[in-house]
CSV table of C-alpha atoms in Angstrom, one decimal:
chain,number,residue,atom,x,y,z
A,1302,MET,CA,0.0,0.0,0.0
A,1303,LYS,CA,1.4,3.3,-1.0
A,1304,ARG,CA,1.1,6.2,1.5
A,1305,GLU,CA,1.0,9.9,0.9
A,1306,PRO,CA,4.2,11.7,2.0
A,1307,LEU,CA,4.1,13.0,5.5
A,1308,GLU,CA,3.8,16.7,6.1
A,1309,PRO,CA,6.6,18.3,8.1
A,1310,PRO,CA,5.8,19.1,11.7
A,1311,ARG,CA,4.2,22.5,12.3
A,1312,TRP,CA,4.0,24.6,15.5
A,1313,PRO,CA,2.8,28.0,16.3
A,1314,GLU,CA,4.9,31.1,15.9
A,1315,GLU,CA,4.9,32.7,19.3
A,1316,SER,CA,6.2,36.1,20.4
A,1317,GLN,CA,9.3,36.3,22.5
A,1318,GLU,CA,7.1,37.4,25.5
A,1319,THR,CA,4.9,34.3,25.1
A,1320,LEU,CA,8.0,32.0,24.9
A,1321,ALA,CA,9.5,33.7,28.0
A,1322,ASN,CA,6.2,33.2,29.9
A,1323,ILE,CA,6.2,29.5,28.9
A,1324,GLY,CA,9.7,29.3,30.4
A,1325,ARG,CA,8.5,31.1,33.6
A,1326,CYS,CA,5.7,28.6,33.9
A,1327,ILE,CA,8.1,25.7,33.7
A,1328,VAL,CA,10.6,27.2,36.2
A,1329,ALA,CA,7.8,28.2,38.6
A,1330,TRP,CA,6.3,24.7,38.5
A,1331,GLY,CA,9.6,23.3,39.5
A,1332,VAL,CA,9.9,25.7,42.4
A,1333,LEU,CA,6.3,24.9,43.4
A,1334,GLU,CA,7.0,21.2,43.6
A,1335,ARG,CA,10.1,22.0,45.6
A,1336,GLU,CA,8.1,23.9,48.1
A,1337,ILE,CA,5.6,21.1,48.4
A,1338,GLY,CA,8.5,18.7,48.8
A,1339,PHE,CA,9.9,20.9,51.6
A,1340,ALA,CA,6.5,20.8,53.3
A,1341,ILE,CA,6.6,17.0,53.2
A,1342,GLU,CA,10.2,17.0,54.6
A,1343,ASP,CA,9.2,19.4,57.3
A,1344,CYS,CA,6.7,16.8,58.6
A,1345,LEU,CA,9.1,13.9,58.7
A,1346,PRO,CA,11.5,13.6,61.6
A,1347,ILE,CA,14.2,12.0,59.6
A,1348,PRO,CA,17.3,13.3,57.8
A,1349,ASP,CA,16.5,15.6,54.9
A,1350,ASP,CA,18.0,13.4,52.2
A,1351,LEU,CA,15.8,10.5,53.3
A,1352,ALA,CA,12.8,12.8,53.6
A,1353,MET,CA,13.5,14.1,50.1
A,1354,ALA,CA,13.6,10.5,48.7
A,1355,VAL,CA,10.1,9.9,50.0
A,1356,SER,CA,8.5,12.3,47.6
A,1357,ALA,CA,11.1,12.9,44.9
A,1358,ASN,CA,9.5,10.7,42.3
A,1359,LEU,CA,5.9,11.2,43.1
A,1360,PRO,CA,3.6,13.0,40.7
A,1361,ILE,CA,2.0,16.1,42.0
A,1362,THR,CA,-1.2,14.4,43.1
A,1363,GLY,CA,0.9,11.9,45.1
A,1364,LYS,CA,2.8,14.8,46.8
A,1365,LEU,CA,-0.5,16.6,47.6
A,1366,ASN,CA,-2.0,13.4,49.1
A,1367,LEU,CA,1.2,12.8,51.1
A,1368,VAL,CA,1.4,16.2,52.6
A,1369,ARG,CA,-2.3,16.1,53.5
A,1370,SER,CA,-1.8,12.7,55.1
A,1371,LEU,CA,1.2,13.8,57.1
A,1372,ILE,CA,-0.5,17.0,58.3
A,1373,GLY,CA,-3.5,14.9,59.2
A,1374,GLN,CA,-1.3,12.4,61.2
A,1375,TRP,CA,0.3,15.3,63.0
A,1376,GLY,CA,-3.1,17.0,63.3
A,1377,GLU,CA,-3.0,17.7,67.1
A,1378,TYR,CA,0.0,20.0,66.5
A,1379,PHE,CA,-1.8,22.2,64.0
A,1380,GLY,CA,-4.8,24.4,64.4
A,1381,ASP,CA,-8.0,24.1,62.3
A,1382,ALA,CA,-7.0,27.1,60.3
A,1383,LEU,CA,-3.9,25.4,59.0
A,1384,HIS,CA,-5.9,22.4,57.9
A,1385,ARG,CA,-8.4,24.6,56.1
A,1386,ASP,CA,-5.5,26.5,54.4
A,1387,LEU,CA,-4.0,23.2,53.4
A,1388,ASP,CA,-7.2,22.0,51.8
A,1389,LYS,CA,-7.6,25.2,49.9
A,1390,ILE,CA,-4.0,25.4,48.6
A,1391,CYS,CA,-4.0,21.7,47.7
A,1392,GLY,CA,-7.2,22.3,45.7
A,1393,GLU,CA,-5.7,25.3,43.9
A,1394,THR,CA,-2.5,23.3,43.1
A,1395,HIS,CA,-4.5,20.3,41.8
A,1396,ARG,CA,-6.5,22.6,39.5
A,1397,ALA,CA,-3.3,24.4,38.3
A,1398,ALA,CA,-1.8,21.0,37.6
A,1399,GLU,CA,-4.8,20.0,35.5
A,1400,HIS,CA,-5.2,23.3,33.7
A,1401,TYR,CA,-1.7,24.7,33.4
A,1402,ARG,CA,1.1,22.1,34.0
A,1403,ASP,CA,-0.5,19.2,32.2
A,1404,PHE,CA,-1.3,21.3,29.1
A,1405,LEU,CA,2.3,22.6,29.0
A,1406,ALA,CA,3.9,19.2,29.6
A,1407,HIS,CA,1.5,17.1,27.5
A,1408,GLY,CA,-0.5,19.4,25.3
A,1409,GLN,CA,-0.1,19.3,21.6
A,1410,PRO,CA,-0.5,22.4,19.4
A,1411,TRP,CA,-2.8,21.9,16.4
A,1412,PRO,CA,-3.5,24.3,13.6
A,1413,VAL,CA,-7.1,25.0,12.8
A,1414,GLU,CA,-7.7,26.4,9.4
A,1415,LEU,CA,-10.5,29.0,9.4
A,1416,GLU,CA,-11.8,30.9,6.4
A,1417,ASN,CA,-9.4,33.9,6.8
A,1418,GLU,CA,-6.7,32.6,9.2
A,1419,THR,CA,-5.1,29.8,11.0
A,1420,ILE,CA,-5.5,29.6,14.7
A,1421,TRP,CA,-3.7,27.3,17.1
A,1422,VAL,CA,-5.4,25.3,19.8
A,1423,TRP,CA,-3.8,23.0,22.3
A,1424,SER,CA,-5.1,19.5,22.8
A,1425,LYS,CA,-4.5,17.2,25.8
A,1426,SER,CA,-5.8,13.7,25.4
A,1427,SER,CA,-6.0,10.8,27.7
A,1428,ALA,CA,-7.3,7.2,27.3
A,1429,LYS,CA,-9.8,6.3,30.0
A,1430,ARG,CA,-12.4,3.7,30.4
A,1431,GLY,CA,-14.9,4.4,27.7
A,1432,GLY,CA,-12.5,5.8,25.1
A,1433,VAL,CA,-10.2,8.8,24.5
A,1434,LYS,CA,-11.0,12.1,26.1
A,1435,SER,CA,-9.6,15.3,24.7
A,1436,THR,CA,-9.6,18.8,26.0
A,1437,TRP,CA,-9.0,21.6,23.6
A,1438,PHE,CA,-8.0,25.1,24.6
A,1439,ARG,CA,-7.1,28.2,22.5
A,1440,PHE,CA,-4.2,30.1,24.0
A,1441,ARG,CA,-4.2,33.8,23.2
A,1442,GLU,CA,-1.5,36.4,23.8
A,1443,GLY,CA,-1.4,37.0,27.5
A,1444,ASP,CA,-2.7,33.6,28.5
A,1445,MET,CA,0.8,32.3,29.2
A,1446,ALA,CA,1.6,35.4,31.3
A,1447,HIS,CA,-1.5,34.7,33.3
A,1448,MET,CA,-0.5,31.1,33.9
A,1449,ALA,CA,3.0,32.1,34.9
A,1450,ASN,CA,1.6,34.6,37.4
A,1451,GLU,CA,-0.9,32.1,38.8
A,1452,ILE,CA,1.8,29.4,39.3
A,1453,THR,CA,4.2,32.0,40.9
A,1454,ALA,CA,1.4,33.0,43.3
A,1455,LEU,CA,1.0,29.4,44.3
A,1456,VAL,CA,4.7,29.2,45.1
A,1457,GLY,CA,4.2,32.1,47.5
A,1458,LYS,CA,1.1,30.5,49.1
A,1459,TRP,CA,3.0,27.2,49.7
A,1460,HIS,CA,5.9,29.1,51.2
A,1461,GLU,CA,3.5,31.0,53.5
A,1462,PHE,CA,1.9,27.7,54.4
A,1463,ARG,CA,5.3,26.2,55.3
A,1464,GLU,CA,6.0,29.2,57.5
A,1465,ALA,CA,2.6,28.8,59.2
A,1466,MET,CA,3.2,25.1,59.9
A,1467,GLN,CA,6.7,25.6,61.5
A,1468,ASP,CA,5.3,25.9,65.0
A,1469,GLY,CA,3.7,22.5,64.7
A,1470,VAL,CA,6.7,20.7,63.3
A,1471,THR,CA,9.4,21.9,65.7
């Protein structure tokens, strides 16, 4: 069977600002996971290198579940407000992982030909029971800056959370 020749790969032409914001998102996500890792380490009364090994290879949901579990186990040392803050920040982080991090890490840009222009959308697909599920999103100029700012704000919230929990772990 003879096949048609493959078209060369295409990707969107982005502004330098958008590309810089994609980089900010990637760096900020790494710092965010580091802060969550530190929160886990803060809860474990073992040497830091062992504590780091506990969560180093966990996906973000595993890290969030682990920090929730550890704070829950040490619950008597923390006030109700800290538990509420943890639930809120874990929820925000989970949503950011689904909407920002996963699209950047696993999303695929697709050109959509309209009558007068080509627009680019990002698709993230996963195979689940019942078939393939795809989510499509059109990124516009400024969306990446918003994402970078949101992720950076989450880093600050996790740092503030770690500061608030220090009385309970010392």
